[in-house]
JSON list of C-alpha atoms in Angstrom, two decimals:
[
{"chain": "A", "resi": 1, "resn": "MET", "atom": "CA", "xyz": [6.39, -8.79, 28.64]},
{"chain": "A", "resi": 2, "resn": "GLU", "atom": "CA", "xyz": [8.01, -5.59, 26.86]},
{"chain": "A", "resi": 3, "resn": "ALA", "atom": "CA", "xyz": [5.99, -2.42, 26.23]},
{"chain": "A", "resi": 4, "resn": "PRO", "atom": "CA", "xyz": [4.75, -2.41, 22.53]},
{"chain": "A", "resi": 5, "resn": "HIS", "atom": "CA", "xyz": [6.98, -0.81, 19.99]},
{"chain": "A", "resi": 6, "resn": "ASN", "atom": "CA", "xyz": [6.31, 2.92, 18.58]},
{"chain": "A", "resi": 7, "resn": "SER", "atom": "CA", "xyz": [6.12, -22.82, -5.14]},
{"chain": "A", "resi": 8, "resn": "PRO", "atom": "CA", "xyz": [6.01, -25.37, -2.73]},
{"chain": "A", "resi": 9, "resn": "ALA", "atom": "CA", "xyz": [5.24, -28.96, -2.84]},
{"chain": "A", "resi": 10, "resn": "ALA", "atom": "CA", "xyz": [2.95, -30.23, -0.06]},
{"chain": "A", "resi": 11, "resn": "GLU", "atom": "CA", "xyz": [1.32, -33.44, 1.05]},
{"chain": "A", "resi": 12, "resn": "THR", "atom": "CA", "xyz": [-0.86, -34.36, 4.01]},
{"chain": "A", "resi": 13, "resn": "VAL", "atom": "CA", "xyz": [0.50, -37.17, 6.25]},
{"chain": "A", "resi": 14, "resn": "PRO", "atom": "CA", "xyz": [-1.10, -38.58, 9.33]},
{"chain": "A", "resi": 15, "resn": "GLU", "atom": "CA", "xyz": [2.21, -37.80, 11.60]},
{"chain": "A", "resi": 16, "resn": "PRO", "atom": "CA", "xyz": [5.48, -36.28, 10.30]},
{"chain": "A", "resi": 17, "resn": "ALA", "atom": "CA", "xyz": [8.19, -38.36, 9.82]},
{"chain": "A", "resi": 18, "resn": "GLY", "atom": "CA", "xyz": [10.20, -39.00, 12.87]},
{"chain": "A", "resi": 19, "resn": "ALA", "atom": "CA", "xyz": [7.90, -37.31, 14.96]},
{"chain": "A", "resi": 20, "resn": "THR", "atom": "CA", "xyz": [8.31, -39.89, 17.84]},
{"chain": "A", "resi": 21, "resn": "ASP", "atom": "CA", "xyz": [12.11, -40.28, 17.18]},
{"chain": "A", "resi": 22, "resn": "PRO", "atom": "CA", "xyz": [13.96, -36.96, 17.72]},
{"chain": "A", "resi": 23, "resn": "ASP", "atom": "CA", "xyz": [17.30, -38.52, 16.17]},
{"chain": "A", "resi": 24, "resn": "ALA", "atom": "CA", "xyz": [15.77, -39.67, 12.98]},
{"chain": "A", "resi": 25, "resn": "VAL", "atom": "CA", "xyz": [16.79, -37.76, 9.61]},
{"chain": "A", "resi": 26, "resn": "GLY", "atom": "CA", "xyz": [14.22, -35.21, 9.01]},
{"chain": "A", "resi": 27, "resn": "ALA", "atom": "CA", "xyz": [12.58, -35.78, 12.53]},
{"chain": "A", "resi": 28, "resn": "VAL", "atom": "CA", "xyz": [10.06, -33.27, 13.50]},
{"chain": "A", "resi": 29, "resn": "PRO", "atom": "CA", "xyz": [10.24, -33.64, 17.51]},
{"chain": "A", "resi": 30, "resn": "GLU", "atom": "CA", "xyz": [6.78, -33.39, 18.94]},
{"chain": "A", "resi": 31, "resn": "THR", "atom": "CA", "xyz": [6.65, -33.85, 22.95]},
{"chain": "A", "resi": 32, "resn": "VAL", "atom": "CA", "xyz": [3.14, -33.40, 23.66]},
{"chain": "A", "resi": 33, "resn": "GLY", "atom": "CA", "xyz": [0.88, -36.34, 22.38]},
{"chain": "A", "resi": 34, "resn": "ALA", "atom": "CA", "xyz": [0.35, -37.71, 18.90]},
{"chain": "A", "resi": 35, "resn": "VAL", "atom": "CA", "xyz": [0.07, -35.38, 15.96]},
{"chain": "A", "resi": 36, "resn": "PRO", "atom": "CA", "xyz": [-3.64, -35.64, 14.84]},
{"chain": "A", "resi": 37, "resn": "GLU", "atom": "CA", "xyz": [-2.90, -34.58, 11.17]},
{"chain": "A", "resi": 38, "resn": "ALA", "atom": "CA", "xyz": [-0.24, -32.34, 9.60]},
{"chain": "A", "resi": 39, "resn": "VAL", "atom": "CA", "xyz": [0.24, -30.67, 6.55]},
{"chain": "A", "resi": 40, "resn": "THR", "atom": "CA", "xyz": [3.81, -30.48, 5.37]},
{"chain": "A", "resi": 41, "resn": "VAL", "atom": "CA", "xyz": [5.33, -27.88, 2.83]},
{"chain": "A", "resi": 42, "resn": "THR", "atom": "CA", "xyz": [8.81, -27.76, 2.08]},
{"chain": "A", "resi": 43, "resn": "LEU", "atom": "CA", "xyz": [10.71, -25.37, 0.19]},
{"chain": "A", "resi": 44, "resn": "THR", "atom": "CA", "xyz": [14.26, -23.67, -0.50]},
{"chain": "A", "resi": 45, "resn": "VAL", "atom": "CA", "xyz": [15.23, -20.27, 0.09]},
{"chain": "A", "resi": 46, "resn": "THR", "atom": "CA", "xyz": [18.63, -18.94, -1.09]},
{"chain": "A", "resi": 47, "resn": "SER", "atom": "CA", "xyz": [18.62, -15.39, 0.32]},
{"chain": "A", "resi": 48, "resn": "PRO", "atom": "CA", "xyz": [17.88, -13.36, 3.46]},
{"chain": "A", "resi": 49, "resn": "GLU", "atom": "CA", "xyz": [15.41, -11.33, 1.13]},
{"chain": "A", "resi": 50, "resn": "GLN", "atom": "CA", "xyz": [13.75, -14.61, 0.05]},
{"chain": "A", "resi": 51, "resn": "MET", "atom": "CA", "xyz": [13.46, -15.69, 3.72]},
{"chain": "A", "resi": 52, "resn": "GLN", "atom": "CA", "xyz": [11.89, -12.30, 4.36]},
{"chain": "A", "resi": 53, "resn": "ASP", "atom": "CA", "xyz": [9.66, -12.54, 1.47]},
{"chain": "A", "resi": 54, "resn": "LEU", "atom": "CA", "xyz": [8.43, -16.01, 2.67]},
{"chain": "A", "resi": 55, "resn": "GLY", "atom": "CA", "xyz": [7.48, -14.31, 6.06]},
{"chain": "A", "resi": 56, "resn": "ARG", "atom": "CA", "xyz": [5.57, -11.63, 3.78]},
{"chain": "A", "resi": 57, "resn": "ARG", "atom": "CA", "xyz": [3.56, -14.73, 2.18]},
{"chain": "A", "resi": 58, "resn": "LEU", "atom": "CA", "xyz": [2.91, -16.56, 5.36]},
{"chain": "A", "resi": 59, "resn": "ALA", "atom": "CA", "xyz": [1.40, -13.29, 6.98]},
{"chain": "A", "resi": 60, "resn": "ARG", "atom": "CA", "xyz": [-1.43, -13.56, 4.39]},
{"chain": "A", "resi": 61, "resn": "VAL", "atom": "CA", "xyz": [-2.35, -16.80, 5.81]},
{"chain": "A", "resi": 62, "resn": "LEU", "atom": "CA", "xyz": [-1.92, -15.88, 9.57]},
{"chain": "A", "resi": 63, "resn": "ALA", "atom": "CA", "xyz": [-4.76, -14.75, 11.64]},
{"chain": "A", "resi": 64, "resn": "PRO", "atom": "CA", "xyz": [-5.64, -14.16, 15.45]},
{"chain": "A", "resi": 65, "resn": "GLY", "atom": "CA", "xyz": [-5.04, -16.88, 17.61]},
{"chain": "A", "resi": 66, "resn": "ASP", "atom": "CA", "xyz": [-2.25, -18.64, 15.43]},
{"chain": "A", "resi": 67, "resn": "LEU", "atom": "CA", "xyz": [0.87, -20.06, 17.20]},
{"chain": "A", "resi": 68, "resn": "VAL", "atom": "CA", "xyz": [4.00, -20.45, 14.99]},
{"chain": "A", "resi": 69, "resn": "MET", "atom": "CA", "xyz": [7.08, -22.15, 16.35]},
{"chain": "A", "resi": 70, "resn": "LEU", "atom": "CA", "xyz": [10.36, -21.53, 14.59]},
{"chain": "A", "resi": 71, "resn": "THR", "atom": "CA", "xyz": [13.12, -23.90, 14.91]},
{"chain": "A", "resi": 72, "resn": "GLY", "atom": "CA", "xyz": [16.69, -23.73, 13.51]},
{"chain": "A", "resi": 73, "resn": "GLU", "atom": "CA", "xyz": [20.48, -23.29, 14.02]},
{"chain": "A", "resi": 74, "resn": "LEU", "atom": "CA", "xyz": [21.65, -19.91, 15.19]},
{"chain": "A", "resi": 75, "resn": "GLY", "atom": "CA", "xyz": [21.80, -17.61, 12.13]},
{"chain": "A", "resi": 76, "resn": "ALA", "atom": "CA", "xyz": [19.19, -19.78, 10.04]},
{"chain": "A", "resi": 77, "resn": "GLY", "atom": "CA", "xyz": [16.89, -17.07, 9.40]},
{"chain": "A", "resi": 78, "resn": "LYS", "atom": "CA", "xyz": [14.24, -17.13, 12.19]},
{"chain": "A", "resi": 79, "resn": "THR", "atom": "CA", "xyz": [14.28, -13.81, 12.83]},
{"chain": "A", "resi": 80, "resn": "THR", "atom": "CA", "xyz": [14.55, -12.68, 9.25]},
{"chain": "A", "resi": 81, "resn": "LEU", "atom": "CA", "xyz": [11.34, -14.77, 8.44]},
{"chain": "A", "resi": 82, "resn": "THR", "atom": "CA", "xyz": [9.61, -12.97, 11.51]},
{"chain": "A", "resi": 83, "resn": "ARG", "atom": "CA", "xyz": [10.88, -9.75, 10.11]},
{"chain": "A", "resi": 84, "resn": "GLY", "atom": "CA", "xyz": [8.73, -10.70, 6.93]},
{"chain": "A", "resi": 85, "resn": "LEU", "atom": "CA", "xyz": [5.86, -11.75, 9.05]},
{"chain": "A", "resi": 86, "resn": "GLY", "atom": "CA", "xyz": [5.83, -8.18, 10.87]},
{"chain": "A", "resi": 87, "resn": "GLU", "atom": "CA", "xyz": [5.81, -6.36, 7.39]},
{"chain": "A", "resi": 88, "resn": "GLY", "atom": "CA", "xyz": [3.20, -8.53, 5.99]},
{"chain": "A", "resi": 89, "resn": "LEU", "atom": "CA", "xyz": [0.92, -8.25, 9.26]},
{"chain": "A", "resi": 90, "resn": "GLY", "atom": "CA", "xyz": [1.65, -4.32, 8.95]},
{"chain": "A", "resi": 91, "resn": "VAL", "atom": "CA", "xyz": [2.67, -4.20, 12.61]},
{"chain": "A", "resi": 92, "resn": "ARG", "atom": "CA", "xyz": [4.81, -1.11, 14.46]},
{"chain": "A", "resi": 93, "resn": "GLY", "atom": "CA", "xyz": [8.30, -1.37, 15.56]},
{"chain": "A", "resi": 94, "resn": "ALA", "atom": "CA", "xyz": [11.31, -2.99, 13.96]},
{"chain": "A", "resi": 95, "resn": "VAL", "atom": "CA", "xyz": [11.14, -6.63, 14.51]},
{"chain": "A", "resi": 96, "resn": "THR", "atom": "CA", "xyz": [14.41, -7.65, 15.80]},
{"chain": "A", "resi": 97, "resn": "SER", "atom": "CA", "xyz": [15.46, -10.55, 17.77]},
{"chain": "A", "resi": 98, "resn": "PRO", "atom": "CA", "xyz": [13.73, -10.46, 21.34]},
{"chain": "A", "resi": 99, "resn": "THR", "atom": "CA", "xyz": [16.82, -12.64, 23.15]},
{"chain": "A", "resi": 100, "resn": "PHE", "atom": "CA", "xyz": [17.61, -10.25, 25.83]},
{"chain": "A", "resi": 101, "resn": "VAL", "atom": "CA", "xyz": [13.92, -9.31, 26.47]},
{"chain": "A", "resi": 102, "resn": "ILE", "atom": "CA", "xyz": [12.45, -12.71, 25.90]},
{"chain": "A", "resi": 103, "resn": "ALA", "atom": "CA", "xyz": [9.25, -11.34, 24.36]},
{"chain": "A", "resi": 104, "resn": "ARG", "atom": "CA", "xyz": [8.27, -8.27, 22.26]},
{"chain": "A", "resi": 105, "resn": "VAL", "atom": "CA", "xyz": [4.66, -6.92, 21.09]},
{"chain": "A", "resi": 106, "resn": "HIS", "atom": "CA", "xyz": [4.11, -5.46, 17.93]},
{"chain": "A", "resi": 107, "resn": "PRO", "atom": "CA", "xyz": [0.89, -3.73, 17.58]},
{"chain": "A", "resi": 108, "resn": "SER", "atom": "CA", "xyz": [-0.82, -3.50, 14.19]},
{"chain": "A", "resi": 109, "resn": "LEU", "atom": "CA", "xyz": [-0.97, -0.32, 12.29]},
{"chain": "A", "resi": 110, "resn": "VAL", "atom": "CA", "xyz": [-3.65, -1.69, 10.18]},
{"chain": "A", "resi": 111, "resn": "GLN", "atom": "CA", "xyz": [-6.40, -2.98, 12.36]},
{"chain": "A", "resi": 112, "resn": "GLY", "atom": "CA", "xyz": [-5.06, -6.70, 11.99]},
{"chain": "A", "resi": 113, "resn": "PRO", "atom": "CA", "xyz": [-3.63, -8.95, 14.91]},
{"chain": "A", "resi": 114, "resn": "ALA", "atom": "CA", "xyz": [-0.58, -7.76, 16.97]},
{"chain": "A", "resi": 115, "resn": "LEU", "atom": "CA", "xyz": [2.45, -9.75, 16.43]},
{"chain": "A", "resi": 116, "resn": "VAL", "atom": "CA", "xyz": [4.05, -11.44, 19.76]},
{"chain": "A", "resi": 117, "resn": "HIS", "atom": "CA", "xyz": [7.79, -12.47, 19.20]},
{"chain": "A", "resi": 118, "resn": "VAL", "atom": "CA", "xyz": [9.17, -14.52, 21.65]},
{"chain": "A", "resi": 119, "resn": "ASP", "atom": "CA", "xyz": [12.70, -15.96, 22.01]},
{"chain": "A", "resi": 120, "resn": "ALA", "atom": "CA", "xyz": [12.55, -19.06, 24.17]},
{"chain": "A", "resi": 121, "resn": "TYR", "atom": "CA", "xyz": [16.39, -19.84, 23.79]},
{"chain": "A", "resi": 122, "resn": "ARG", "atom": "CA", "xyz": [17.22, -19.38, 27.61]},
{"chain": "A", "resi": 123, "resn": "LEU", "atom": "CA", "xyz": [14.11, -20.66, 28.94]},
{"chain": "A", "resi": 124, "resn": "GLY", "atom": "CA", "xyz": [14.63, -24.30, 30.17]},
{"chain": "A", "resi": 125, "resn": "GLY", "atom": "CA", "xyz": [11.34, -25.36, 31.13]},
{"chain": "A", "resi": 126, "resn": "GLY", "atom": "CA", "xyz": [7.97, -25.82, 29.64]},
{"chain": "A", "resi": 127, "resn": "LEU", "atom": "CA", "xyz": [4.77, -23.73, 29.48]},
{"chain": "A", "resi": 128, "resn": "ASP", "atom": "CA", "xyz": [4.90, -23.21, 33.34]},
{"chain": "A", "resi": 129, "resn": "GLU", "atom": "CA", "xyz": [8.32, -21.30, 33.08]},
{"chain": "A", "resi": 130, "resn": "MET", "atom": "CA", "xyz": [6.84, -19.08, 30.38]},
{"chain": "A", "resi": 131, "resn": "GLU", "atom": "CA", "xyz": [3.40, -18.27, 32.20]},
{"chain": "A", "resi": 132, "resn": "ASP", "atom": "CA", "xyz": [4.87, -14.94, 33.22]},
{"chain": "A", "resi": 133, "resn": "LEU", "atom": "CA", "xyz": [4.79, -13.92, 29.56]},
{"chain": "A", "resi": 134, "resn": "ASP", "atom": "CA", "xyz": [0.97, -14.43, 29.51]},
{"chain": "A", "resi": 135, "resn": "LEU", "atom": "CA", "xyz": [1.28, -16.03, 26.09]},
{"chain": "A", "resi": 136, "resn": "ASP", "atom": "CA", "xyz": [-2.09, -17.98, 26.73]},
{"chain": "A", "resi": 137, "resn": "VAL", "atom": "CA", "xyz": [-4.00, -14.40, 27.15]},
{"chain": "A", "resi": 138, "resn": "SER", "atom": "CA", "xyz": [-2.21, -12.89, 24.10]},
{"chain": "A", "resi": 139, "resn": "LEU", "atom": "CA", "xyz": [-2.82, -15.58, 21.75]},
{"chain": "A", "resi": 140, "resn": "PRO", "atom": "CA", "xyz": [-6.77, -15.17, 21.00]},
{"chain": "A", "resi": 141, "resn": "GLU", "atom": "CA", "xyz": [-5.95, -11.52, 19.41]},
{"chain": "A", "resi": 142, "resn": "SER", "atom": "CA", "xyz": [-2.36, -11.84, 18.43]},
{"chain": "A", "resi": 143, "resn": "VAL", "atom": "CA", "xyz": [-0.07, -14.11, 16.02]},
{"chain": "A", "resi": 144, "resn": "VAL", "atom": "CA", "xyz": [2.43, -15.58, 18.60]},
{"chain": "A", "resi": 145, "resn": "VAL", "atom": "CA", "xyz": [5.79, -16.44, 17.03]},
{"chain": "A", "resi": 146, "resn": "VAL", "atom": "CA", "xyz": [7.86, -18.36, 19.25]},
{"chain": "A", "resi": 147, "resn": "GLU", "atom": "CA", "xyz": [11.61, -19.01, 18.36]},
{"chain": "A", "resi": 148, "resn": "TRP", "atom": "CA", "xyz": [13.21, -22.06, 20.04]},
{"chain": "A", "resi": 149, "resn": "GLY", "atom": "CA", "xyz": [9.71, -22.94, 21.43]},
{"chain": "A", "resi": 150, "resn": "ASP", "atom": "CA", "xyz": [9.75, -26.87, 20.63]},
{"chain": "A", "resi": 151, "resn": "GLY", "atom": "CA", "xyz": [9.03, -28.78, 24.02]},
{"chain": "A", "resi": 152, "resn": "LYS", "atom": "CA", "xyz": [7.69, -25.56, 25.57]},
{"chain": "A", "resi": 153, "resn": "VAL", "atom": "CA", "xyz": [4.72, -24.01, 24.04]},
{"chain": "A", "resi": 154, "resn": "GLU", "atom": "CA", "xyz": [2.76, -26.97, 22.31]},
{"chain": "A", "resi": 155, "resn": "GLU", "atom": "CA", "xyz": [-0.08, -26.80, 25.17]},
{"chain": "A", "resi": 156, "resn": "LEU", "atom": "CA", "xyz": [-0.94, -23.19, 24.11]},
{"chain": "A", "resi": 157, "resn": "SER", "atom": "CA", "xyz": [-2.91, -24.48, 20.72]},
{"chain": "A", "resi": 158, "resn": "GLU", "atom": "CA", "xyz": [-3.61, -27.86, 19.47]},
{"chain": "A", "resi": 159, "resn": "ASP", "atom": "CA", "xyz": [-3.47, -26.08, 15.96]},
{"chain": "A", "resi": 160, "resn": "ARG", "atom": "CA", "xyz": [-0.09, -24.59, 15.31]},
{"chain": "A", "resi": 161, "resn": "LEU", "atom": "CA", "xyz": [2.49, -24.08, 12.57]},
{"chain": "A", "resi": 162, "resn": "ARG", "atom": "CA", "xyz": [5.91, -25.24, 13.01]},
{"chain": "A", "resi": 163, "resn": "VAL", "atom": "CA", "xyz": [8.70, -23.63, 10.78]},
{"chain": "A", "resi": 164, "resn": "LEU", "atom": "CA", "xyz": [12.05, -25.79, 10.63]},
{"chain": "A", "resi": 165, "resn": "ILE", "atom": "CA", "xyz": [14.90, -24.01, 9.02]},
{"chain": "A", "resi": 166, "resn": "ASP", "atom": "CA", "xyz": [17.90, -25.98, 7.87]},
{"chain": "A", "resi": 167, "resn": "ARG", "atom": "CA", "xyz": [21.10, -24.56, 6.76]},
{"chain": "A", "resi": 168, "resn": "ALA", "atom": "CA", "xyz": [24.50, -25.67, 5.83]},
{"chain": "A", "resi": 169, "resn": "THR", "atom": "CA", "xyz": [26.57, -25.67, 9.05]},
{"chain": "A", "resi": 170, "resn": "GLY", "atom": "CA", "xyz": [30.22, -24.83, 9.58]},
{"chain": "A", "resi": 171, "resn": "ASP", "atom": "CA", "xyz": [32.51, -22.18, 7.96]},
{"chain": "A", "resi": 172, "resn": "THR", "atom": "CA", "xyz": [30.10, -21.40, 4.94]},
{"chain": "A", "resi": 173, "resn": "ASP", "atom": "CA", "xyz": [28.85, -18.46, 3.08]},
{"chain": "A", "resi": 174, "resn": "ASP", "atom": "CA", "xyz": [26.21, -20.54, 1.81]},
{"chain": "A", "resi": 175, "resn": "GLU", "atom": "CA", "xyz": [22.74, -18.74, 2.12]},
{"chain": "A", "resi": 176, "resn": "ARG", "atom": "CA", "xyz": [20.52, -21.82, 0.97]},
{"chain": "A", "resi": 177, "resn": "ARG", "atom": "CA", "xyz": [18.02, -22.68, 3.59]},
{"chain": "A", "resi": 178, "resn": "GLU", "atom": "CA", "xyz": [15.46, -25.69, 3.34]},
{"chain": "A", "resi": 179, "resn": "VAL", "atom": "CA", "xyz": [12.42, -24.42, 5.17]},
{"chain": "A", "resi": 180, "resn": "THR", "atom": "CA", "xyz": [9.84, -27.04, 6.08]},
{"chain": "A", "resi": 181, "resn": "LEU", "atom": "CA", "xyz": [6.45, -25.87, 7.25]},
{"chain": "A", "resi": 182, "resn": "VAL", "atom": "CA", "xyz": [4.38, -28.36, 9.19]},
{"chain": "A", "resi": 183, "resn": "GLY", "atom": "CA", "xyz": [0.72, -27.32, 9.91]},
{"chain": "A", "resi": 184, "resn": "ILE", "atom": "CA", "xyz": [-0.68, -29.16, 12.92]},
{"chain": "A", "resi": 185, "resn": "GLY", "atom": "CA", "xyz": [-4.30, -29.34, 13.38]},
{"chain": "A", "resi": 186, "resn": "ALA", "atom": "CA", "xyz": [-7.39, -28.63, 11.19]},
{"chain": "A", "resi": 187, "resn": "ARG", "atom": "CA", "xyz": [-6.48, -24.83, 10.83]},
{"chain": "A", "resi": 188, "resn": "TRP", "atom": "CA", "xyz": [-3.72, -25.74, 8.63]},
{"chain": "A", "resi": 189, "resn": "ALA", "atom": "CA", "xyz": [-5.49, -28.08, 6.27]},
{"chain": "A", "resi": 190, "resn": "GLY", "atom": "CA", "xyz": [-5.20, -25.72, 3.37]},
{"chain": "A", "resi": 191, "resn": "LEU", "atom": "CA", "xyz": [-1.93, -24.60, 4.04]},
{"chain": "A", "resi": 192, "resn": "ARG", "atom": "CA", "xyz": [-0.24, -25.77, 0.38]},
{"chain": "A", "resi": 193, "resn": "GLU", "atom": "CA", "xyz": [-3.07, -23.67, -1.43]},
{"chain": "A", "resi": 194, "resn": "ALA", "atom": "CA", "xyz": [-2.92, -20.70, 0.73]},
{"chain": "A", "resi": 195, "resn": "LEU", "atom": "CA", "xyz": [1.02, -20.17, 0.17]},
{"chain": "A", "resi": 196, "resn": "ALA", "atom": "CA", "xyz": [0.38, -20.89, -3.88]}
]
C-alpha cells in the first residue's frame, strides 16, 4: 500500500433482482453465496457536484470496518463519489484515482476512520491476489472503498455497501447518472433513513 498522503427511494428485498443472473437487466452480480438481506436505494445524480455531494452524505453513514464496493463504466463517477467520501470523512490528501498505485491510504484529520481507496481494475483474481494489500488488516479501523471490486473482495465482509453507477454510454455529454446503493447485511438495514 502507498504511504499515507500529507431524496432517495428504498425497499428491503430478500435478494437484489438479478443477483444470480449477471446478464439480467438491472442485475447486481453476486459471486459469493446468496445475499441474506439487502436494502436498495436508487437515486439520480445530474452533475459531478451532485455525485461528490452524495459521497459527503454517504460519509455521514460510514463507520470503521465498512466495505464499499464501487461499480460503473470508466468515467461513471466512482472517483468523484470517493472524493466526496474523503471530504465527508475529513481525511488528508487529495482523493484521486489510485489506478497506478492500486491503493492509497488517506488518514483522518478529525479522529475518524482512515479512507483506504483501492482500484482493483488491473487485478484479475479474487481476494488471494489482493492479499498483499492487507485489506483485511486495514478494514477494522478504516473505511475501505474498492473500485472494480466485484468478484474480488466480497470475502472481506458479510456486510458491505455496493454502489452501482450507470451512465449513458457512447459519444454523449450527458452527466446524468443512476446510482443504486445496495446495502448487504444487517449493518445496512437503516440505509434509507440514514440518507434522508
